Coordinates of C-alpha atoms and ligand atoms in Angstrom, one line a residue:
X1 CA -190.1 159.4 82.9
X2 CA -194.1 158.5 82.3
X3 CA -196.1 157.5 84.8
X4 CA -198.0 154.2 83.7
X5 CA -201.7 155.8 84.6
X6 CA -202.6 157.3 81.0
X7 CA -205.5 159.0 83.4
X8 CA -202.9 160.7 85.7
X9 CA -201.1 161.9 82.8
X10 CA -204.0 163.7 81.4
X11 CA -204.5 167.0 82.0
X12 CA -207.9 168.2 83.6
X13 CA -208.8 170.9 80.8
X14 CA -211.2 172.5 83.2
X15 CA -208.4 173.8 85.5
X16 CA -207.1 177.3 84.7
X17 CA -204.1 177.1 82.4
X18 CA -201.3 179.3 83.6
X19 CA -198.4 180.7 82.0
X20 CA -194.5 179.4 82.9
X21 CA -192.0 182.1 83.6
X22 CA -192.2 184.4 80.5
X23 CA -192.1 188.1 78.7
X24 CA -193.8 189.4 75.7
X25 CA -191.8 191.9 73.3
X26 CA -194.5 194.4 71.2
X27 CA -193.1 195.4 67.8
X28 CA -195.4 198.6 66.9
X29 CA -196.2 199.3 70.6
X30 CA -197.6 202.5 69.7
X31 CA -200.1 201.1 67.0
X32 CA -204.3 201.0 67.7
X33 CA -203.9 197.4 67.9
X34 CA -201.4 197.1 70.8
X35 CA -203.7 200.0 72.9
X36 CA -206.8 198.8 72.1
X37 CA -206.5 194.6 72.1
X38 CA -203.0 193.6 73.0
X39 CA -202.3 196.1 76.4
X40 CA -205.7 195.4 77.8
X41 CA -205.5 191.6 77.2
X42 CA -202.1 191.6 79.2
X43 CA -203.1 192.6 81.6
X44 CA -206.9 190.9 81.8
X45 CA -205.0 187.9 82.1
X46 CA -202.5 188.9 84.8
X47 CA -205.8 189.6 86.7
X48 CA -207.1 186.4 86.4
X49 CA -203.8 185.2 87.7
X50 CA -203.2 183.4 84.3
X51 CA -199.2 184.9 83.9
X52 CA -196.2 184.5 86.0
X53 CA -195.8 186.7 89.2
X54 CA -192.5 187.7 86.7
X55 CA -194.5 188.4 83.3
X56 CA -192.7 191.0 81.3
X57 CA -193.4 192.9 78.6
X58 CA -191.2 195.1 76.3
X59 CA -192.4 197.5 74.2
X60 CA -190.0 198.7 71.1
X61 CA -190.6 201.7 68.7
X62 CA -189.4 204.4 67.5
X63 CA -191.2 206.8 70.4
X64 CA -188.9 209.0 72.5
X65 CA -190.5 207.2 75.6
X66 CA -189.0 205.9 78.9
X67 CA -189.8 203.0 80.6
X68 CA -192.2 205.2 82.6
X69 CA -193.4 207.2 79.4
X70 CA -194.8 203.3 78.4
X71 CA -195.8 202.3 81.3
X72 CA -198.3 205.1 81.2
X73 CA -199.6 204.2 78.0
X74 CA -200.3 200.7 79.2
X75 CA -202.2 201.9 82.1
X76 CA -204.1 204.7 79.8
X77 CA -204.9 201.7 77.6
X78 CA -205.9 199.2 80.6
X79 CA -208.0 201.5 82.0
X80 CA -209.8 202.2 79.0
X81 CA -210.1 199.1 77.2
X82 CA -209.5 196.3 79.6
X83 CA -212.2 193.6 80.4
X84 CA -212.4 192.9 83.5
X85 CA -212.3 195.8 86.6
X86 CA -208.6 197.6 87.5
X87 CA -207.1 195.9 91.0
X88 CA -203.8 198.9 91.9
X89 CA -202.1 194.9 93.2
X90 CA -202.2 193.8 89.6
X91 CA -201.3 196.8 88.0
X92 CA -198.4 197.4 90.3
X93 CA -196.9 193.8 90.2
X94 CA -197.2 193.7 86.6
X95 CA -195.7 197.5 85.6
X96 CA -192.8 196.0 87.6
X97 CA -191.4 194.1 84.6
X98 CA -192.7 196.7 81.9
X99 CA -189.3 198.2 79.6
X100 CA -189.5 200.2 76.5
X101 CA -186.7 200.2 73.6
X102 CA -186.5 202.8 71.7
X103 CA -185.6 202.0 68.0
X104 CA -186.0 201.7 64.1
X105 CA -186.7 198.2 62.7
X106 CA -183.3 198.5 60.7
X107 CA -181.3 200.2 63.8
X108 CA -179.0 197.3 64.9
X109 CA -178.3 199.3 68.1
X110 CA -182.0 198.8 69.5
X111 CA -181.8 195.2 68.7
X112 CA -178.4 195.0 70.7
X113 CA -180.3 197.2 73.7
X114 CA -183.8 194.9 73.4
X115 CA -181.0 191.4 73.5
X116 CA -179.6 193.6 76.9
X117 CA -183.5 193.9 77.9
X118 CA -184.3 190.8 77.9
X119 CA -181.4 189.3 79.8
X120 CA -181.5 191.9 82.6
X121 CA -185.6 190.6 82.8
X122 CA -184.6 187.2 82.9
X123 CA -181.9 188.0 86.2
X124 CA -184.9 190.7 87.4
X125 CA -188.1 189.2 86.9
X126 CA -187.0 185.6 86.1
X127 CA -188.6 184.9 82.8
X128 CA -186.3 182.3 82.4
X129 CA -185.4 183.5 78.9
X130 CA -188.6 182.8 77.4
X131 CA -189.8 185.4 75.1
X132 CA -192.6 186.1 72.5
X133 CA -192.2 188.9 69.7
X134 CA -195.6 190.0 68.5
X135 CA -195.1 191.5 65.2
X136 CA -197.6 193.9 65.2
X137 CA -196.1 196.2 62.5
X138 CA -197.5 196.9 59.0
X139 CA -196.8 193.9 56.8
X140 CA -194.2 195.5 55.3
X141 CA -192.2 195.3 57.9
X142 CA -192.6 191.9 58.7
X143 CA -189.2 190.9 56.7
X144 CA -186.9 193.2 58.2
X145 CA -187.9 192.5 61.4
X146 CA -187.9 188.8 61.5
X147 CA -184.2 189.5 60.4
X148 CA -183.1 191.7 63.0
X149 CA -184.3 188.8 65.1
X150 CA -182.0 186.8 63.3
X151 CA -179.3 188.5 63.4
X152 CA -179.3 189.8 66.6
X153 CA -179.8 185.8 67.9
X154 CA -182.8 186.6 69.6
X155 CA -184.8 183.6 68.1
X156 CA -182.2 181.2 69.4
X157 CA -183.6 178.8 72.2
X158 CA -181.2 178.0 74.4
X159 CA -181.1 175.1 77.3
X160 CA -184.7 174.4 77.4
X161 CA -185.6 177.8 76.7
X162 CA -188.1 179.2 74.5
X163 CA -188.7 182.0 71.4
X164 CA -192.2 182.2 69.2
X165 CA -192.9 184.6 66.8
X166 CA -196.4 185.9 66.8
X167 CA -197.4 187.3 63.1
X168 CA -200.6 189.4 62.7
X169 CA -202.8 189.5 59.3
X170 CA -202.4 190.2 57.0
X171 CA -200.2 187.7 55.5
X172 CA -199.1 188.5 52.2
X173 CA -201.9 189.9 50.1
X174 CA -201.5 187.1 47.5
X175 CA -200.4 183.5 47.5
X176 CA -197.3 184.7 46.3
X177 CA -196.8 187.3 48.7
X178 CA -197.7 185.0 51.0
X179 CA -195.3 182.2 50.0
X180 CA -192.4 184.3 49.8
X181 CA -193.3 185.5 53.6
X182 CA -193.2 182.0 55.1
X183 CA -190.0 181.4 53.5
X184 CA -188.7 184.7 55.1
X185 CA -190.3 183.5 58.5
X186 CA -189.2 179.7 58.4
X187 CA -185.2 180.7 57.3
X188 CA -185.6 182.4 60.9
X189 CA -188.1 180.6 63.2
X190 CA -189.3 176.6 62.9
X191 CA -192.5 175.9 61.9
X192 CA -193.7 175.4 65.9
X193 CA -192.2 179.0 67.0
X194 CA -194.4 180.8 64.5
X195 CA -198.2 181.7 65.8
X196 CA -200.2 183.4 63.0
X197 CA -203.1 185.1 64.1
X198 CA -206.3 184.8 63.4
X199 CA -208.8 186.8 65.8
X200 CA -211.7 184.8 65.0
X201 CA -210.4 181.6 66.3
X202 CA -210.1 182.6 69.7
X203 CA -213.9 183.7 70.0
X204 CA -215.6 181.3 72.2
X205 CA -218.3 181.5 69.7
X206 CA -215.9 179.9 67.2
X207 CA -214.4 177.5 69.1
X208 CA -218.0 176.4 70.4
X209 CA -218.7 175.5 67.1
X210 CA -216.4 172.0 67.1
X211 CA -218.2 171.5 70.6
X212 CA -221.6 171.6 68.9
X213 CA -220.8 169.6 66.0
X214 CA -218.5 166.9 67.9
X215 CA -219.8 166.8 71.4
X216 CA -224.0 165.9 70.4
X217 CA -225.1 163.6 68.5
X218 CA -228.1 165.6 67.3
X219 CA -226.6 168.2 64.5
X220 CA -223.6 165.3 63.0
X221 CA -226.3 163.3 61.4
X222 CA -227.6 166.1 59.3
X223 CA -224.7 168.0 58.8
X224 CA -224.5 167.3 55.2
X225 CA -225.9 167.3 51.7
X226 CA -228.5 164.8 52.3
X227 CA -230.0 167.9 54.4
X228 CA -228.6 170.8 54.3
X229 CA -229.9 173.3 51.2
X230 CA -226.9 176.1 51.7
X231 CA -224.7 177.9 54.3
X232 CA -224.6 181.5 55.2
X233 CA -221.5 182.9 56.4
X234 CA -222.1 187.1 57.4
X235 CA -219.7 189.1 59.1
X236 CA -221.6 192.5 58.9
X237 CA -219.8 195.5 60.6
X238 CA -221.7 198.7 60.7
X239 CA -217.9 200.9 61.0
X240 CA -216.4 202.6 58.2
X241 CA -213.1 202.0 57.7
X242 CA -212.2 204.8 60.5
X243 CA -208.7 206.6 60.2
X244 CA -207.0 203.2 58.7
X245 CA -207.3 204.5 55.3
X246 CA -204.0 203.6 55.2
X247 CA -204.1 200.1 55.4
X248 CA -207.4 199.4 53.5
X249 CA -207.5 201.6 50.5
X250 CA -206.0 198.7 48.0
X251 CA -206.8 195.6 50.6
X252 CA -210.7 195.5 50.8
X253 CA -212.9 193.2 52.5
X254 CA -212.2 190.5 50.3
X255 CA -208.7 190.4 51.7
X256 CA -209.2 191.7 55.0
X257 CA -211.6 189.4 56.2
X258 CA -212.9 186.7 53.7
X259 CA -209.4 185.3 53.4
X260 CA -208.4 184.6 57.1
X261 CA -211.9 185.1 59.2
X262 CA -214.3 183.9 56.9
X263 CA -212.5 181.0 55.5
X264 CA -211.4 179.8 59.3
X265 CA -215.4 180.0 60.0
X266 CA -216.0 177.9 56.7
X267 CA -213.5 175.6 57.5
X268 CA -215.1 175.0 61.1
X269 CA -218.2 174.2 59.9
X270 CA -217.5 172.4 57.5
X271 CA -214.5 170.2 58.1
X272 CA -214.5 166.3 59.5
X273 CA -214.1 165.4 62.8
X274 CA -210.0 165.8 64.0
X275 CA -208.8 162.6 65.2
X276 CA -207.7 164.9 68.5
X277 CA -208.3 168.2 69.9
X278 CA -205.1 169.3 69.1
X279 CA -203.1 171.2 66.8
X280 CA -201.9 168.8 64.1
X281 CA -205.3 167.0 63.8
X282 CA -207.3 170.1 63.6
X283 CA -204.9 171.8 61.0
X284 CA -204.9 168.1 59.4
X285 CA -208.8 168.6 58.3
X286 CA -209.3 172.1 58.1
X287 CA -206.5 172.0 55.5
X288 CA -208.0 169.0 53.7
X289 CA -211.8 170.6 53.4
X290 CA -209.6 174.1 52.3
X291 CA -208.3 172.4 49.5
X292 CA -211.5 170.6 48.1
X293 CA -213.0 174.4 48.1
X294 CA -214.5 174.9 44.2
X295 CA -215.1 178.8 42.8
X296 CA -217.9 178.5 40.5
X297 CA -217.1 178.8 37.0
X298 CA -218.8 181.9 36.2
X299 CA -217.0 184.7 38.8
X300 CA -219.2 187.7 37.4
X301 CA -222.3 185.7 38.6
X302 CA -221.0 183.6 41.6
X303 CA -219.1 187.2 43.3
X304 CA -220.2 190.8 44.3
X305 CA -218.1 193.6 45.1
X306 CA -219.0 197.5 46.1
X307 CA -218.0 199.8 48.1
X308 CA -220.4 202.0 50.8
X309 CA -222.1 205.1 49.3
X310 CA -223.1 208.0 51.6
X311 CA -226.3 207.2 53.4
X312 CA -227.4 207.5 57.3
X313 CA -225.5 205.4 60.1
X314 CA -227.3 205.2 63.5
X315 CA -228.7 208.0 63.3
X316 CA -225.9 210.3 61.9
X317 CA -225.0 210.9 58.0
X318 CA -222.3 208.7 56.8
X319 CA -220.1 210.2 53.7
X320 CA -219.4 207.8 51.1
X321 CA -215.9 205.6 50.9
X322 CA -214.4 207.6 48.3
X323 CA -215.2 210.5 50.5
X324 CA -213.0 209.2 53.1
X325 CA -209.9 211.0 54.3
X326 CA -207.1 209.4 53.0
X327 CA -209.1 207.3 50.0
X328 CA -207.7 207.8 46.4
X329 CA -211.4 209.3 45.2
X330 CA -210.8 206.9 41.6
X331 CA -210.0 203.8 44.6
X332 CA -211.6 200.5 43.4
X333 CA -211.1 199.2 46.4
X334 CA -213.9 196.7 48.2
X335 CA -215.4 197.5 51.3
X336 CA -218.2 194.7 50.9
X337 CA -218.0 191.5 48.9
X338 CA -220.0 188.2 48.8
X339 CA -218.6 184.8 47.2
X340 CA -220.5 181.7 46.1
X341 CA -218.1 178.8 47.3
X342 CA -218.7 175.1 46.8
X343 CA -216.9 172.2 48.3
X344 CA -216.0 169.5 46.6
X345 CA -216.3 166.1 48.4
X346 CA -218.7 163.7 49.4
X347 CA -220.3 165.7 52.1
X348 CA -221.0 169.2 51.0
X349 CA -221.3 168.5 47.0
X350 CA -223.7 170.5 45.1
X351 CA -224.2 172.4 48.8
X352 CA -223.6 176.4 48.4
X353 CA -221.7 178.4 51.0
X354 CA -222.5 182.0 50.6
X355 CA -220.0 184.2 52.2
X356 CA -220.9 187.9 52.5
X357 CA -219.3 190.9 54.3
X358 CA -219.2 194.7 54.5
X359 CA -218.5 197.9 56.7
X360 CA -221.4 200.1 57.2
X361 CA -223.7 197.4 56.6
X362 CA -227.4 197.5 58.9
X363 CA -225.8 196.1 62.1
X364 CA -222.8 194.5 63.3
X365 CA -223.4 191.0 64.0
X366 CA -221.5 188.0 62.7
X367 CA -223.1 184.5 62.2
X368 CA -223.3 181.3 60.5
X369 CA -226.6 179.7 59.4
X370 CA -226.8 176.4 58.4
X371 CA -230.2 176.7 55.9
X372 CA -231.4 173.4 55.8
X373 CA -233.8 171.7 52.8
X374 CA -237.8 172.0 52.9
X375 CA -239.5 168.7 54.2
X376 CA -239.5 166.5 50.9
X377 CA -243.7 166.4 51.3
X378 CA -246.0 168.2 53.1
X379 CA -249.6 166.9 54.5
X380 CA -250.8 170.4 55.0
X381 CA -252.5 172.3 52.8
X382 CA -250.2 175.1 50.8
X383 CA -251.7 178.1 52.7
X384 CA -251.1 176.4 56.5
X385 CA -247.5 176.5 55.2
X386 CA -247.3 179.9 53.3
X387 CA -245.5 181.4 56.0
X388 CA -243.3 178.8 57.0
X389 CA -239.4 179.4 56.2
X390 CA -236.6 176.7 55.8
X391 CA -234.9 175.4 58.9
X392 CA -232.1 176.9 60.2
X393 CA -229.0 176.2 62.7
X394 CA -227.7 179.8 63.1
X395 CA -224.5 179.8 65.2
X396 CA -224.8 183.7 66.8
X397 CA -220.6 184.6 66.9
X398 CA -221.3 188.4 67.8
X399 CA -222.2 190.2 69.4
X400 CA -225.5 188.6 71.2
X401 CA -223.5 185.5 71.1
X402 CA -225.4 181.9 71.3
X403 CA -227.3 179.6 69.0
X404 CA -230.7 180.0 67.4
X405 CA -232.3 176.8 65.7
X406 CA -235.3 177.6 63.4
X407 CA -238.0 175.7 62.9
X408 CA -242.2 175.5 62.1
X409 CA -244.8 175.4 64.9
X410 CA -248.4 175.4 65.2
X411 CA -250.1 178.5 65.4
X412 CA -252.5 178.6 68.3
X413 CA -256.3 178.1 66.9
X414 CA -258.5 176.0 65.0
X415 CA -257.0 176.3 62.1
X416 CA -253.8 174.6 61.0
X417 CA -251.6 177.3 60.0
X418 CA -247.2 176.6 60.6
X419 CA -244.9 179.1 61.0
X420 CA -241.4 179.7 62.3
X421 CA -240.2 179.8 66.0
X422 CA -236.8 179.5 67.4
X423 CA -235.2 177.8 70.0
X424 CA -232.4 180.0 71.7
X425 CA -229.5 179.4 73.8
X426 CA -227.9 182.5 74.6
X427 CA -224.3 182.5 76.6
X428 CA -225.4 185.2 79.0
X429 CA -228.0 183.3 80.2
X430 CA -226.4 179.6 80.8
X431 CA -223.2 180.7 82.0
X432 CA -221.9 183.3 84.9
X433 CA -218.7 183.7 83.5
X434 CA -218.0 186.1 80.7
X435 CA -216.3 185.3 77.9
X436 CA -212.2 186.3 77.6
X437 CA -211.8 188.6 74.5
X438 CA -210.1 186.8 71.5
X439 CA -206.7 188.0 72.8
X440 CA -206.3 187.0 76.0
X441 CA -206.9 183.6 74.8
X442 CA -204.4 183.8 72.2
X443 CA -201.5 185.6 74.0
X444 CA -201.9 182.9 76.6
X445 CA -201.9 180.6 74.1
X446 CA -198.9 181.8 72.4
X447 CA -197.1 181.6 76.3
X448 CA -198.0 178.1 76.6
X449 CA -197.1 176.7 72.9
X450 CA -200.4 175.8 72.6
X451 CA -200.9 175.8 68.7
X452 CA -204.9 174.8 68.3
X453 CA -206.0 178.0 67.6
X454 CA -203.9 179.6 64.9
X455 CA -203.6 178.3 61.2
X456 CA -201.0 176.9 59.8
X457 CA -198.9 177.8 56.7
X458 CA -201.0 175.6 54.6
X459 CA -204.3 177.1 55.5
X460 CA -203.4 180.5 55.2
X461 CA -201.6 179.6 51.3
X462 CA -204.8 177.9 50.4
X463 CA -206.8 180.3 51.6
X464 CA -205.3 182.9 49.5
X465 CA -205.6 180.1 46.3
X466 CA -209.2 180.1 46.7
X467 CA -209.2 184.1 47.3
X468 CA -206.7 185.0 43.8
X469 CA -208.4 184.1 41.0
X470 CA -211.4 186.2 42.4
X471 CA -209.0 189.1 42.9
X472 CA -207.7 188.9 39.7
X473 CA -211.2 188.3 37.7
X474 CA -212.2 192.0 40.5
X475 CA -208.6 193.7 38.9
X476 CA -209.9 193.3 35.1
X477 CA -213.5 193.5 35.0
X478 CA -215.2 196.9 36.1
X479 CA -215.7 198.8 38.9
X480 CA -217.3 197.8 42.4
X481 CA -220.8 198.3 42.5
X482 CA -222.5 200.7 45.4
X483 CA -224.1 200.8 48.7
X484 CA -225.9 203.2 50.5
X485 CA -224.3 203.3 53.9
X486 CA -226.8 201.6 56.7
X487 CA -228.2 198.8 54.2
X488 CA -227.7 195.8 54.0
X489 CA -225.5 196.0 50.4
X490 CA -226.0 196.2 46.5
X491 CA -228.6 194.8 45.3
X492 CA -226.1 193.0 43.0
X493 CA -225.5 190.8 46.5
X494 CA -229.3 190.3 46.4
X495 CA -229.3 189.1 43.0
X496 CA -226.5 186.7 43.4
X497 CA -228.5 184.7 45.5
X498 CA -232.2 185.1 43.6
X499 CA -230.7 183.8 40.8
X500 CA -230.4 180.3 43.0
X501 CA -233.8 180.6 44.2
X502 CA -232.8 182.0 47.4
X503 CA -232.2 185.1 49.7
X504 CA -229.8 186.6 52.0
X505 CA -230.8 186.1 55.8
X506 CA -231.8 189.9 57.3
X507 CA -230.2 188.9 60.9
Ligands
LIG601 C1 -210.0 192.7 61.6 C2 -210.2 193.5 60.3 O1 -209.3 191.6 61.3 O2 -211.3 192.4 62.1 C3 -211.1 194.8 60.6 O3 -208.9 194.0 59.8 C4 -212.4 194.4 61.2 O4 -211.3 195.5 59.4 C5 -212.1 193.5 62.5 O5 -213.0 195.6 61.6 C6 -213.4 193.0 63.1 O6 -213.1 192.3 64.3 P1 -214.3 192.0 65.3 O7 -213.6 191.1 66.3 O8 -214.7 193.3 65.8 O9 -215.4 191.3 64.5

């Protein structure tokens, strides 16, 4: 029954948000992903008292592990990677409901033992039947397992219970790929069960940058063509590709990042105002501006591709990508690309949005920069302006996270000279709290059924529709072009934007 005060009925979003009675299943348990961000966000959040004194979490792979062999390896990996500090209460109360199954994805025995797992949790721990499966497999795996899930029953939801899939990128490596994955998914799990991850949107960076478009009234105004000369999207990473040879050699950065990340951060800046804060509406516009992205006609002049030469990374030498172990030495794969991307509506036309990243780039730092036009005249004299840049918004996502505006100021003197200076919030210094990593806000997300921060089927197919045709114009024209490792990219980058008059920010 509803109460008939809307303002009871609405929920205080400053209290915390806690998880109902609940359990978490890991597919690929034993995976760098599960150690380093999933383990360590578990628990982060059971000690900030944001899961149920019964949370439980299942880990299945094909280890020859007990339950105590696992619960080990969640500790090792809490106690290296977690957040916030290690409290023996926690960890004890929460190892309580920690089970391993031991299994192949096609093994139909496993799947029968993780159905008895489960149901033994619900009468020990009371998770009332209300499970998550966090497919953090290879994508190849994705199909099978969603069918042992079907099979086996264990996506049914049963008297007010519920089951959500949680799928990790990447999805499908084409729109095809991509399409035929959905259908897979959807046969098995409705479209509300299914929570496809996207790191990036659970930042707090990200997120803040809805709250500073639609919570002033100072940046709305000029958030469009009538001001703005270009965007600059740059997630610059200064890690080779590590031991995940494996999974990159064939993907490339194009795929690996530009696709989900980037696009999500485009989308952000760039989409209307949702009618809500909540799922539907946001996935409403970010879909709409997704689909009024334009590639410029000419792909060999609007796109860059190369891959990291050996050079000198912080200090140490860096061997080149096709020198990596595991890397096909004739690979063509990317492991830095830029796009020219235009969006076609009455907003943004005629507006660039330069999208750029890399691994073993200068620095890691990821940020957005809205570049805005030069005053249209100038009283001053050409050399009291010489030095004096364009103004700039730059949204700081990592890792010194805040926001820097850019503009001209008086030099000190008798002369009238204007250059640049920057106003700076930075989060360390207005706030005490830290910010959650990306996955503790999403598993707890995921708990609650709250879908806001993870994109829909739509956005992830268009996504790839903008992506393919730059793919396939990569597949039949050439080889990437190189980088020496600890730059900031091929000159070929560089030229891109010269030949527009401008130049890529050096952050
Ligand atoms: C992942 C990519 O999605 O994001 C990796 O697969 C990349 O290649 C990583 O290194 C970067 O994440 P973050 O949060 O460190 O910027």
């Amino acid at each position: 029954m509803s109460s008939s005060n809307p303002l009871r009925d609405a929920q205080d979003r400053r209290l915390p948000r806690i998880a109902g009675p609940s359990g978490l299943v890991i597919f690929g348990v034993t995976g760098d992903l599960s150690r380093k961000k999933l383990m360590p966000a578990v628990y982060d959040l059971a000690n900030r008292g944001l899961l149920p004194p019964g949370f439980s979490l299942i880990g299945f792979a094909r280890r020859e592990w007990e339950d105590e062999d696992f619960a080990d390896e969640v500790y090792r990996a809490v106690k290296e990677h977690s957040r916030t500090p290690f409290r023996d209460e926690v960890w004890q109360q929460l190892s309580q409901g920690m089970r391993f199954v031991q299994g192949d994805f096609d093994d139909d025995e496993a799947f029968e033992t993780l159905k008895k797992t489960m149901q033994e949790l619900d009468a020990a721990q009371g998770t009332g039947s209300n499970f998550a499966f966090y497919l953090s497999v290879p994508p190849k795996f994705f199909p099978l397992v969603v069918q042992q899930l079907k099979k086996h029953n264990l996506a049914d939801q049963k008297d007010g219970s519920w089951r959500r899939a949680v799928i990790e990128k990447p999805f499908g490596h084409d729109l095809a790929s991509a399409k035929d994955l959905n259908e897979i998914v959807h046969e098995v799990f409705a479209p509300d069960q299914v929570f496809r991850i996207d790191h990036y949107l659970g930042k707090e960076t990200v997120q803040n940058i809805l709250a500073l478009r639609f919570a002033n009234t100072l940046f709305e105004p000029v958030w469009n063509r009538s001001y703005v000369d270009h965007v600059q999207i740059t997630m610059a990473e200064d890690i080779g590709i590590g031991g995940r040879a494996g999974y990159y050699d064939g993907i490339g950065a194009a795929r690996d990042v530009i696709q989900n990340h980037l696009l999500q951060l485009l989308a952000l800046t760039a989409m209307e105002e949702p009618a809500a804060f909540d799922a539907n509406a946001l996935a409403a516009e970010k879909t709409k501006v997704l689909g009024a992205v334009r590639l410029p006609k000419d792909l060999a002049k609007s796109t860059v591709r190369a891959q990291y030469a050996a050079g000198w990374q912080g200090g140490a030498k860096a061997v080149g990508y096709l020198e990596e172990e595991g890397i096909d030495p004739k690979s063509t794969t990317d492991t830095y690309a830029a796009v020219k991307l235009e969006i076609d509506n009455r907003r943004w036309a005629g507006v660039p949005f330069y999208l750029r990243t890399g691994k073993r780039l200068g620095r890691r730092v990821t940020e957005i920069a809205v570049v805005f036009q030069r005053a249209p005249h100038s009283p001053f004299d050409h050399t009291a302006t010489e030095e004096l840049g364009q103004n700039a918004l730059v949204i700081r996502v990592q890792p010194d996270e805040g926001v820097t505006l850019r503009f001209g100021s008086k030099v000190p003197g008798t002369s009238l000279e204007v250059r640049d200076v920057s106003m700076d919030f930075a989060y360390g210094e207005s706030f005490t709290e830290s910010s959650p990593e990306a996955y503790e806000r999403l598993i707890l997300d995921v708990l609650l059924g709250d879908a806001n921060l993870f994109p829909r089927t739509e956005e992830v197919e268009l996504s790839w529709k903008i992506l393919d045709p730059i793919e396939q114009f990569w597949a039949k024209h050439g080889k990437p072009a190189q980088y020496e490792s600890g730059t900031w990219g091929p000159v070929e980058a560089d030229d891109m934007l010269a030949r527009d008059g401008r130049s890529w920010r050096r952050p």
